[in-house]
Each structure stands twice: as structure tokens, then as C-alpha cells.
mmCIF file of C-alpha atoms in Angstrom:
data_model
loop_
_atom_site.group_PDB
_atom_site.id
_atom_site.type_symbol
_atom_site.label_atom_id
_atom_site.label_comp_id
_atom_site.label_asym_id
_atom_site.label_seq_id
_atom_site.Cartn_x
_atom_site.Cartn_y
_atom_site.Cartn_z
ATOM 1 C CA MET E 358 106.284 260.148 167.884
ATOM 2 C CA GLU E 359 102.791 258.800 168.543
ATOM 3 C CA LYS E 360 103.687 256.204 166.830
ATOM 4 C CA ASP E 361 106.964 255.119 168.996
ATOM 5 C CA ILE E 362 104.926 255.604 172.236
ATOM 6 C CA HIS E 363 102.705 252.350 170.261
ATOM 7 C CA LYS E 364 105.235 250.599 169.043
ATOM 8 C CA ILE E 365 107.241 250.467 172.611
ATOM 9 C CA GLU E 366 103.506 250.137 174.436
ATOM 10 C CA GLU E 367 103.083 246.793 172.181
ATOM 11 C CA GLU E 368 107.021 245.804 173.311
ATOM 12 C CA VAL E 369 106.008 245.901 176.536
ATOM 13 C CA ASN E 370 102.731 243.742 176.458
ATOM 14 C CA LYS E 371 104.644 241.382 174.181
ATOM 15 C CA THR E 372 107.127 240.357 176.616
ATOM 16 C CA LEU E 373 105.365 240.247 179.438
ATOM 17 C CA GLU E 374 103.104 237.833 177.802
ATOM 18 C CA SER E 375 106.381 235.606 177.045
ATOM 19 C CA LEU E 376 105.868 233.459 179.940
ATOM 20 C CA GLU E 377 101.806 232.381 178.882
ATOM 21 C CA GLY E 378 102.550 228.988 178.221
ATOM 22 C CA ILE E 379 105.958 227.962 179.891
ATOM 23 C CA GLU E 380 106.265 224.615 180.237
ATOM 24 C CA LYS E 381 107.463 222.946 184.052
ATOM 25 C CA ALA E 382 111.011 222.213 183.705
ATOM 26 C CA THR E 383 111.810 219.199 185.122
ATOM 27 C CA PRO E 384 115.459 217.800 186.637
ATOM 28 C CA ASP E 385 116.793 214.516 184.430
ATOM 29 C CA ALA E 386 116.344 211.152 185.708
ATOM 30 C CA PHE E 387 119.688 211.467 188.533
ATOM 31 C CA PHE E 388 118.704 214.274 190.734
ATOM 32 C CA PHE E 389 118.177 212.174 193.613
ATOM 33 C CA THR E 390 121.096 209.590 193.203
ATOM 34 C CA ARG E 391 123.123 213.278 193.024
ATOM 35 C CA LEU E 392 120.978 215.016 195.974
ATOM 36 C CA LYS E 393 122.347 211.619 197.581
ATOM 37 C CA ALA E 394 125.725 211.374 196.570
ATOM 38 C CA ARG E 395 125.682 215.045 198.522
ATOM 39 C CA MET E 396 123.913 213.831 201.446
ATOM 40 C CA ASP E 397 126.304 211.074 202.010
ATOM 41 C CA ARG E 398 129.832 213.463 201.185
ATOM 42 C CA GLU E 399 128.234 216.494 203.582
ATOM 43 C CA ARG E 400 127.236 213.991 206.723
ATOM 44 C CA SER E 401 131.479 211.933 206.600
ATOM 45 C CA PRO E 402 133.097 213.940 209.580
ATOM 46 C CA LYS E 403 135.654 216.796 208.410
ATOM 47 C CA PRO E 404 138.712 215.326 209.653
ATOM 48 C CA SER E 405 139.833 217.664 212.437
ATOM 49 C CA LEU E 406 142.707 218.767 214.326
ATOM 50 C CA LEU E 407 142.928 215.280 216.834
ATOM 51 C CA ASP E 408 143.286 213.735 213.405
ATOM 52 C CA PHE E 409 145.601 214.822 212.701
ATOM 53 C CA LEU E 410 148.255 214.868 215.506
ATOM 54 C CA LEU E 411 147.545 211.175 216.496
ATOM 55 C CA LYS E 412 149.043 210.056 213.058
ATOM 56 C CA PRO E 413 151.310 207.645 213.470
ATOM 57 C CA GLN E 414 154.058 209.192 210.388
ATOM 58 C CA LEU E 415 153.628 212.552 212.061
ATOM 59 C CA GLY E 416 154.409 210.521 216.049
ATOM 60 C CA PHE E 417 157.716 209.325 213.628
ATOM 61 C CA ALA E 418 158.605 212.337 212.598
ATOM 62 C CA ILE E 419 158.304 213.751 215.705
ATOM 63 C CA LEU E 420 160.314 210.468 217.265
ATOM 64 C CA GLY E 421 162.915 211.314 213.812
ATOM 65 C CA ILE E 422 163.333 215.008 215.080
ATOM 66 C CA LEU E 423 164.052 214.149 218.816
ATOM 67 C CA ALA E 424 166.595 211.425 217.614
ATOM 68 C CA LEU E 425 168.680 213.623 215.823
ATOM 69 C CA LEU E 426 168.706 216.526 218.334
ATOM 70 C CA ASN E 427 169.954 213.842 220.813
ATOM 71 C CA THR E 428 172.856 212.804 219.073
ATOM 72 C CA GLY E 429 173.728 216.210 217.677
ATOM 73 C CA VAL E 430 173.657 217.110 221.442
ATOM 74 C CA PHE E 431 175.697 213.714 222.165
ATOM 75 C CA LEU E 432 178.112 214.019 219.991
ATOM 76 C CA SER E 433 178.723 218.127 220.874
ATOM 77 C CA LEU E 434 179.908 217.258 224.605
ATOM 78 C CA GLN E 435 182.228 214.167 223.574
ATOM 79 C CA GLN E 436 184.718 216.320 222.100
ATOM 80 C CA PRO E 437 187.271 217.994 224.113
ATOM 81 C CA SER E 438 186.646 221.552 223.880
ATOM 82 C CA THR E 439 190.758 223.448 223.051
ATOM 83 C CA SER E 440 189.802 225.790 220.426
ATOM 84 C CA GLY E 441 189.461 228.323 222.868
ATOM 85 C CA ALA E 442 192.597 227.916 224.805
ATOM 86 C CA GLN E 443 194.215 228.237 221.583
ATOM 87 C CA ASN E 444 192.561 231.376 220.163
ATOM 88 C CA ARG E 445 193.891 233.199 223.465
ATOM 89 C CA ASP E 446 197.409 231.987 223.056
ATOM 90 C CA SER E 447 197.194 233.224 219.316
ATOM 91 C CA MET E 448 195.587 235.872 220.006
ATOM 92 C CA ILE E 449 198.364 237.126 222.633
ATOM 93 C CA GLU E 450 201.224 236.632 220.059
ATOM 94 C CA GLN E 451 199.882 238.691 217.712
ATOM 95 C CA LEU E 452 199.122 241.647 220.068
ATOM 96 C CA ALA E 453 202.841 240.415 221.011
ATOM 97 C CA SER E 454 204.005 241.138 217.607
ATOM 98 C CA GLU E 455 202.297 244.175 217.232
ATOM 99 C CA TYR E 456 203.410 246.141 219.290
ATOM 100 C CA GLN E 457 206.782 244.587 219.890
ATOM 101 C CA LEU E 458 207.007 242.903 222.908
ATOM 102 C CA GLU E 459 208.894 239.995 224.108
ATOM 103 C CA VAL E 460 206.669 237.763 226.137
ATOM 104 C CA GLU E 461 207.968 235.738 228.408
ATOM 105 C CA GLU E 462 208.156 232.950 230.500
ATOM 106 C CA SER E 463 206.465 233.666 234.379
ATOM 107 C CA THR E 464 207.429 231.471 236.526
ATOM 108 C CA TYR E 465 205.996 231.480 240.017
ATOM 109 C CA TYR E 466 207.473 230.297 242.872
ATOM 110 C CA MET Q 865 99.522 206.011 203.312
ATOM 111 C CA SER Q 866 97.879 209.293 205.068
ATOM 112 C CA GLU Q 867 100.195 213.156 204.878
ATOM 113 C CA GLU Q 868 100.888 212.087 209.303
ATOM 114 C CA SER Q 869 102.038 208.334 209.388
ATOM 115 C CA PHE Q 870 104.107 209.504 206.148
ATOM 116 C CA ILE Q 871 105.529 212.622 207.937
ATOM 117 C CA LEU Q 872 105.914 210.311 210.779
ATOM 118 C CA ARG Q 873 107.782 207.369 208.805
ATOM 119 C CA LEU Q 874 109.746 210.134 206.988
ATOM 120 C CA GLN Q 875 111.078 212.145 210.793
ATOM 121 C CA GLU Q 876 112.148 208.486 211.624
ATOM 122 C CA ASN Q 877 114.579 209.489 208.902
ATOM 123 C CA ASP Q 878 113.346 206.018 207.075
ATOM 124 C CA PRO Q 879 115.410 206.264 203.088
ATOM 125 C CA THR Q 880 112.543 204.852 201.281
ATOM 126 C CA VAL Q 881 110.484 207.682 202.261
ATOM 127 C CA PHE Q 882 112.914 210.376 202.168
ATOM 128 C CA LYS Q 883 113.295 209.139 198.011
ATOM 129 C CA GLU Q 884 109.207 208.536 197.639
ATOM 130 C CA LEU Q 885 108.896 212.848 199.437
ATOM 131 C CA VAL Q 886 111.818 213.589 196.643
ATOM 132 C CA GLU Q 887 109.666 211.720 193.555
ATOM 133 C CA MET Q 888 106.910 213.604 194.745
ATOM 134 C CA HIS Q 889 107.649 216.878 195.037
ATOM 135 C CA LYS Q 890 111.285 217.475 193.025
ATOM 136 C CA ASP Q 891 109.372 218.807 189.310
ATOM 137 C CA ARG Q 892 107.800 221.595 191.678
ATOM 138 C CA VAL Q 893 110.936 222.155 193.672
ATOM 139 C CA TYR Q 894 113.289 222.633 190.292
ATOM 140 C CA ASN Q 895 110.280 224.078 188.924
ATOM 141 C CA THR Q 896 110.239 227.340 191.801
ATOM 142 C CA CYS Q 897 113.951 227.440 190.694
ATOM 143 C CA CYS Q 898 114.444 227.638 187.527
ATOM 144 C CA GLY Q 899 111.696 230.689 188.057
ATOM 145 C CA PHE Q 900 113.652 232.070 190.371
ATOM 146 C CA VAL Q 901 116.832 231.963 189.533
ATOM 147 C CA SER Q 902 116.712 231.061 186.283
ATOM 148 C CA HIS Q 903 120.322 229.295 185.369
ATOM 149 C CA GLY Q 904 119.524 225.129 185.125
ATOM 150 C CA VAL Q 905 122.262 224.223 187.465
ATOM 151 C CA ASP Q 906 121.707 226.511 189.420
ATOM 152 C CA ALA Q 907 118.181 225.599 190.313
ATOM 153 C CA GLU Q 908 119.699 222.009 190.715
ATOM 154 C CA ASP Q 909 121.986 222.853 192.891
ATOM 155 C CA ILE Q 910 119.493 225.173 194.442
ATOM 156 C CA ALA Q 911 116.547 222.370 194.595
ATOM 157 C CA GLN Q 912 118.913 220.103 195.923
ATOM 158 C CA GLU Q 913 119.660 222.444 198.837
ATOM 159 C CA VAL Q 914 116.342 222.804 199.567
ATOM 160 C CA PHE Q 915 116.502 218.780 200.320
ATOM 161 C CA ILE Q 916 118.815 218.424 202.635
ATOM 162 C CA GLU Q 917 116.909 222.099 204.048
ATOM 163 C CA VAL Q 918 113.971 219.480 203.896
ATOM 164 C CA PHE Q 919 115.750 216.175 205.605
ATOM 165 C CA ARG Q 920 117.395 217.847 208.946
ATOM 166 C CA SER Q 921 114.401 220.587 209.311
ATOM 167 C CA LEU Q 922 112.159 217.550 209.971
ATOM 168 C CA LYS Q 923 111.792 216.728 213.263
ATOM 169 C CA LYS Q 924 110.734 220.851 213.395
ATOM 170 C CA TYR Q 925 108.179 220.760 211.672
ATOM 171 C CA LYS Q 926 104.932 220.904 213.323
ATOM 172 C CA GLY Q 927 102.210 220.345 210.216
ATOM 173 C CA ASP Q 928 101.034 223.861 210.935
ATOM 174 C CA SER Q 929 100.776 223.759 206.586
ATOM 175 C CA LYS Q 930 100.837 220.932 204.019
ATOM 176 C CA LEU Q 931 103.770 219.468 203.201
ATOM 177 C CA SER Q 932 103.876 220.388 200.398
ATOM 178 C CA THR Q 933 103.926 223.929 201.390
ATOM 179 C CA TRP Q 934 106.457 223.731 203.732
ATOM 180 C CA ILE Q 935 108.585 223.368 201.314
ATOM 181 C CA TYR Q 936 107.818 225.561 198.582
ATOM 182 C CA ARG Q 937 108.250 228.021 201.182
ATOM 183 C CA ILE Q 938 111.727 226.548 201.694
ATOM 184 C CA ALA Q 939 112.847 226.734 198.062
ATOM 185 C CA VAL Q 940 111.438 230.011 197.889
ATOM 186 C CA ASN Q 941 113.573 231.274 200.608
ATOM 187 C CA LYS Q 942 116.475 229.354 199.277
ATOM 188 C CA CYS Q 943 116.178 231.161 196.033
ATOM 189 C CA LEU Q 944 116.247 234.463 197.768
ATOM 190 C CA ASP Q 945 119.498 233.763 199.698
ATOM 191 C CA HIS Q 946 120.610 232.685 196.499
ATOM 192 C CA ILE Q 947 119.819 236.390 194.582
ATOM 193 C CA ARG Q 948 121.348 237.602 197.471
ATOM 194 C CA LYS Q 949 124.195 236.560 197.317
ATOM 195 C CA ARG Q 950 124.345 236.954 194.012
ATOM 196 C CA LYS Q 951 124.061 240.124 194.517
ATOM 197 C CA ARG Q 952 126.969 240.636 197.002
ATOM 198 C CA LYS Q 953 129.270 239.093 193.994
ATOM 199 C CA LYS Q 954 128.182 240.769 191.672
ATOM 200 C CA ARG Q 955 128.646 244.542 194.498
ATOM 201 C CA PHE Q 956 131.973 242.635 195.167
ATOM 202 C CA ALA Q 957 133.035 241.828 191.494
ATOM 203 C CA PHE Q 958 131.949 245.902 190.280
ATOM 204 C CA LEU Q 959 134.436 247.603 193.180
ATOM 205 C CA GLN Q 960 136.905 244.923 191.936
ATOM 206 C CA SER Q 961 137.258 245.814 188.387
ATOM 207 C CA LEU Q 962 136.545 249.796 189.518
ATOM 208 C CA SER Q 963 140.264 248.488 191.704
ATOM 209 C CA GLY Q 964 141.577 246.417 188.201
ATOM 210 C CA ASP Q 965 141.926 243.753 190.294
ATOM 211 C CA LYS Q 966 139.280 241.574 188.051
ATOM 212 C CA ASP Q 967 137.366 241.257 185.246
ATOM 213 C CA LEU Q 968 133.931 242.487 185.385
ATOM 214 C CA SER Q 969 132.218 239.392 182.980
ATOM 215 C CA GLU Q 970 134.827 236.648 184.810
ATOM 216 C CA THR Q 971 132.994 236.723 188.256
ATOM 217 C CA LEU Q 972 129.051 237.019 187.086
ATOM 218 C CA PRO Q 973 127.498 233.944 186.307
ATOM 219 C CA ALA Q 974 126.357 233.129 182.444
ATOM 220 C CA THR Q 975 123.056 234.372 181.473
ATOM 221 C CA ASP Q 976 120.555 231.203 181.021
ATOM 222 C CA ILE Q 977 116.833 231.335 180.409
ATOM 223 C CA HIS Q 978 114.106 228.426 182.374
ATOM 224 C CA PRO Q 979 114.210 225.245 180.154
ATOM 225 C CA GLY Q 980 110.804 225.951 180.011
ATOM 226 C CA ILE Q 981 110.325 229.115 178.203
ATOM 227 C CA ALA Q 982 109.259 228.492 173.803
ATOM 228 C CA LEU Q 983 112.285 229.151 171.573
ATOM 229 C CA GLU Q 984 110.587 231.455 169.992
ATOM 230 C CA ASN Q 985 110.160 233.625 173.050
ATOM 231 C CA GLN Q 986 113.471 233.207 174.765
ATOM 232 C CA GLU Q 987 115.297 236.374 173.435
ATOM 233 C CA ARG Q 988 111.977 238.054 175.147
ATOM 234 C CA ALA Q 989 111.640 236.527 178.365
ATOM 235 C CA LYS Q 990 115.260 236.911 179.207
ATOM 236 C CA ILE Q 991 114.724 240.005 178.594
ATOM 237 C CA LEU Q 992 111.734 240.045 180.994
ATOM 238 C CA PHE Q 993 113.300 237.793 183.843
ATOM 239 C CA HIS Q 994 115.896 240.404 184.135
ATOM 240 C CA ALA Q 995 113.786 243.152 184.418
ATOM 241 C CA ILE Q 996 111.540 240.975 187.127
ATOM 242 C CA ASP Q 997 115.549 240.953 188.544
ATOM 243 C CA GLN Q 998 115.156 244.305 189.133
ATOM 244 C CA LEU Q 999 111.987 243.862 190.896
ATOM 245 C CA PRO Q 1000 111.358 244.673 194.938
ATOM 246 C CA GLU Q 1001 112.123 241.057 196.590
ATOM 247 C CA LYS Q 1002 108.312 240.888 197.861
ATOM 248 C CA GLN Q 1003 106.912 241.783 194.147
ATOM 249 C CA LYS Q 1004 109.165 239.310 192.448
ATOM 250 C CA VAL Q 1005 107.741 236.965 195.287
ATOM 251 C CA ALA Q 1006 104.805 237.264 194.503
ATOM 252 C CA PHE Q 1007 105.012 237.812 190.489
ATOM 253 C CA THR Q 1008 106.918 234.553 189.951
ATOM 254 C CA LEU Q 1009 105.328 233.104 191.547
ATOM 255 C CA SER Q 1010 101.893 234.014 190.019
ATOM 256 C CA LYS Q 1011 103.304 233.841 186.843
ATOM 257 C CA VAL Q 1012 106.229 231.548 186.120
ATOM 258 C CA GLU Q 1013 104.757 229.254 189.010
ATOM 259 C CA GLU Q 1014 101.397 229.551 187.462
ATOM 260 C CA LEU Q 1015 100.030 229.294 191.170
ATOM 261 C CA SER Q 1016 96.449 230.826 192.734
ATOM 262 C CA TYR Q 1017 97.068 234.024 195.252
ATOM 263 C CA LYS Q 1018 95.348 231.499 197.305
ATOM 264 C CA GLU Q 1019 98.696 228.986 197.160
ATOM 265 C CA ILE Q 1020 100.467 232.105 197.058
ATOM 266 C CA CYS Q 1021 99.503 233.381 200.571
ATOM 267 C CA GLU Q 1022 100.164 230.295 201.836
ATOM 268 C CA ILE Q 1023 103.460 229.961 200.657
ATOM 269 C CA THR Q 1024 104.347 233.934 201.588
ATOM 270 C CA GLY Q 1025 102.304 233.969 204.472
ATOM 271 C CA TYR Q 1026 101.520 237.042 203.873
ATOM 272 C CA SER Q 1027 97.084 237.876 202.501
ATOM 273 C CA LEU Q 1028 95.545 237.590 199.781
ATOM 274 C CA SER Q 1029 95.287 241.813 199.302
ATOM 275 C CA SER Q 1030 98.863 241.373 199.706
ATOM 276 C CA VAL Q 1031 99.320 239.001 196.936
ATOM 277 C CA GLU Q 1032 97.199 241.218 195.062
ATOM 278 C CA SER Q 1033 99.075 244.454 194.964
ATOM 279 C CA LEU Q 1034 101.686 243.614 195.029
ATOM 280 C CA ILE Q 1035 100.780 241.478 191.820
ATOM 281 C CA PHE Q 1036 99.849 244.882 190.701
ATOM 282 C CA ARG Q 1037 102.437 247.071 191.711
ATOM 283 C CA ALA Q 1038 104.842 244.236 189.874
ATOM 284 C CA ARG Q 1039 103.287 244.170 186.903
ATOM 285 C CA LYS Q 1040 102.623 247.999 186.613
ATOM 286 C CA ASN Q 1041 106.969 247.787 187.698
ATOM 287 C CA LEU Q 1042 107.702 245.889 185.137
ATOM 288 C CA GLN Q 1043 105.905 247.726 182.675
ATOM 289 C CA LYS Q 1044 107.791 250.810 183.574
ATOM 290 C CA ILE Q 1045 111.017 249.066 183.000
ATOM 291 C CA LEU Q 1046 110.689 247.245 179.697
ATOM 292 C CA TYR Q 1047 108.965 250.802 178.997
ATOM 293 C CA ASP Q 1048 112.565 252.843 179.218
ATOM 294 C CA TYR Q 1049 113.998 249.304 178.228
ATOM 295 C CA TYR Q 1050 112.278 249.172 174.441
ATOM 296 C CA LYS Q 1051 112.562 253.557 174.236
ATOM 297 C CA ASN Q 1052 116.023 253.616 174.807
ATOM 298 C CA ASP Q 1053 116.578 250.461 172.329
ATOM 299 C CA LEU Q 1054 113.436 251.075 169.519
#
């Protein structure tokens, strides 16, 4: 037991002394070059939201979408709307045949 | 060139003087960082951060202490910040490993050793650095600056701002704590 304690203490002391005669660590020769590059990188301005909004590609894309929307609206206004009246007539005919009614032409004088 | 005119030129952002400053102090700053974080790549990263901080804060430097002392104070603070961050990361990784999100070994940096340690001492030094890592912050700073950096007590006082008696007491307590940590380690290991 006492022998164990002595051995442990010896190991502890040896470990504590392992830093004796430690040599100075030095960075490699390109330390300043890398530091300079990092400083330049950090100094360069980061792209802001305004920069993004002022991009010509974004402007052209928005113009393209607006042109497409305008064309769509213009074309839909050009076509006469007949489908609504046709639907109404066919519905009346369907109801009349279901209830076996005769659809008379109403004449108004 | 006197230190005053050197500082004046630095504050005027003279690039050649800044390069001179880096060349003058890079070895000691890097060595200080290696003493605290052991990992060579991390140490270089922190050393770079130190000089970036020096560059940014030069205007605030009032000359209350020597320029070298001021730089090493920044270096020590940066190293402590890095250690705190690493500990937070470890705790977070531990929680993640508990919840089964991630393996602990994936998030922890690989253990490295101070590049200045002789090959035959590396295994023991690794155990010692691990023990130093468990010391309270003030003891860790005082012990590292004294034993790894081999700074005098007076220099440690200047860098840390502690009194001479505090530094003596911190180093004494650090050694006692290290003996205890290492004793427990070897008791289980032998």
C-alpha cells in the first residue's frame, strides 16, 4: 500500500516536471501573410440588402413578370365572355327535362 | 525609434510599422496561445485574432502599461474566451449526445499538444494539460504564464493586474490542485 502511494507520488511529480525545458513554439514564416489576408477579408464590405435590390438582374426579372401579367390581363379582356350565358341555357334545359316540363318560348308584347 | 513614436505611427495606421509590431510579438503571442489551448491550429487562429484586436484598439491604447504587456493581456483574454467557448460547446455537445442527436466525438476538437514539448514528455504533458484545464480560471492563467510561458511573477502581475501576493498564492494553490487531480488520475490508472 505504502509502495503504491510512493509510486503514485513519483508519477505525479514526474508529470508536473514534464513542462521543464519546454521550448518556445513559433508560428511558421507565413503568419503575417495569413493575418494580412484575414484582415483584408474582414475589412471588405459585406453585400447589403440595398445592393441586392439594386442588382440589374432583379430589375429585369421584375419587369418580365409585370409584362407577363399585363399581357395576361390584356388578353383576358379581349375575349368576349359567352360561356356564362351558355351555361345558364343548358342548366334550364336540364331542369326542364328532369321535371318533364316544356319550355315555352315566352312572348312579350 | 522610441516606443512613443512607434505607437504614434501605429495609431496613424502605418502598415510597415504594424508589420514590424507583428514580427516583434508574434512568437510570444503564439507561444502564449499554445500554452492555453495546446492545439496548434487554434493557437494560430487566436494569435491572428489578437493582432486584429490590437489593430482595432490601437486608438484606445493610452500607454498606461508597456505595449508588450497590453498585447499579452489581449492574448490571455482571447485564449480565455476561446476556452470558455470550447467548454460551452462541450456542454452543448454533451446535451446533444444525451438526446441522441450527435456523437460527442464529432463535436470535440482533436487533442493536440504544445509544439515545444520534447517527444519523451508528450504523454505526461498531455495528462498535465488536461489537469490544468480543470483548474479555476485565475489559477490556470497564473500557472500557465509561470510554467509554460516562464514569465516572472512581476510580469504575470503586469499582464493579469493581480497583486504579487495573489499571483504567489494562485500558483501555490494551482500546484496543490494539480497534485490532487494527478494523484486521483494515477490512483485509478496504476
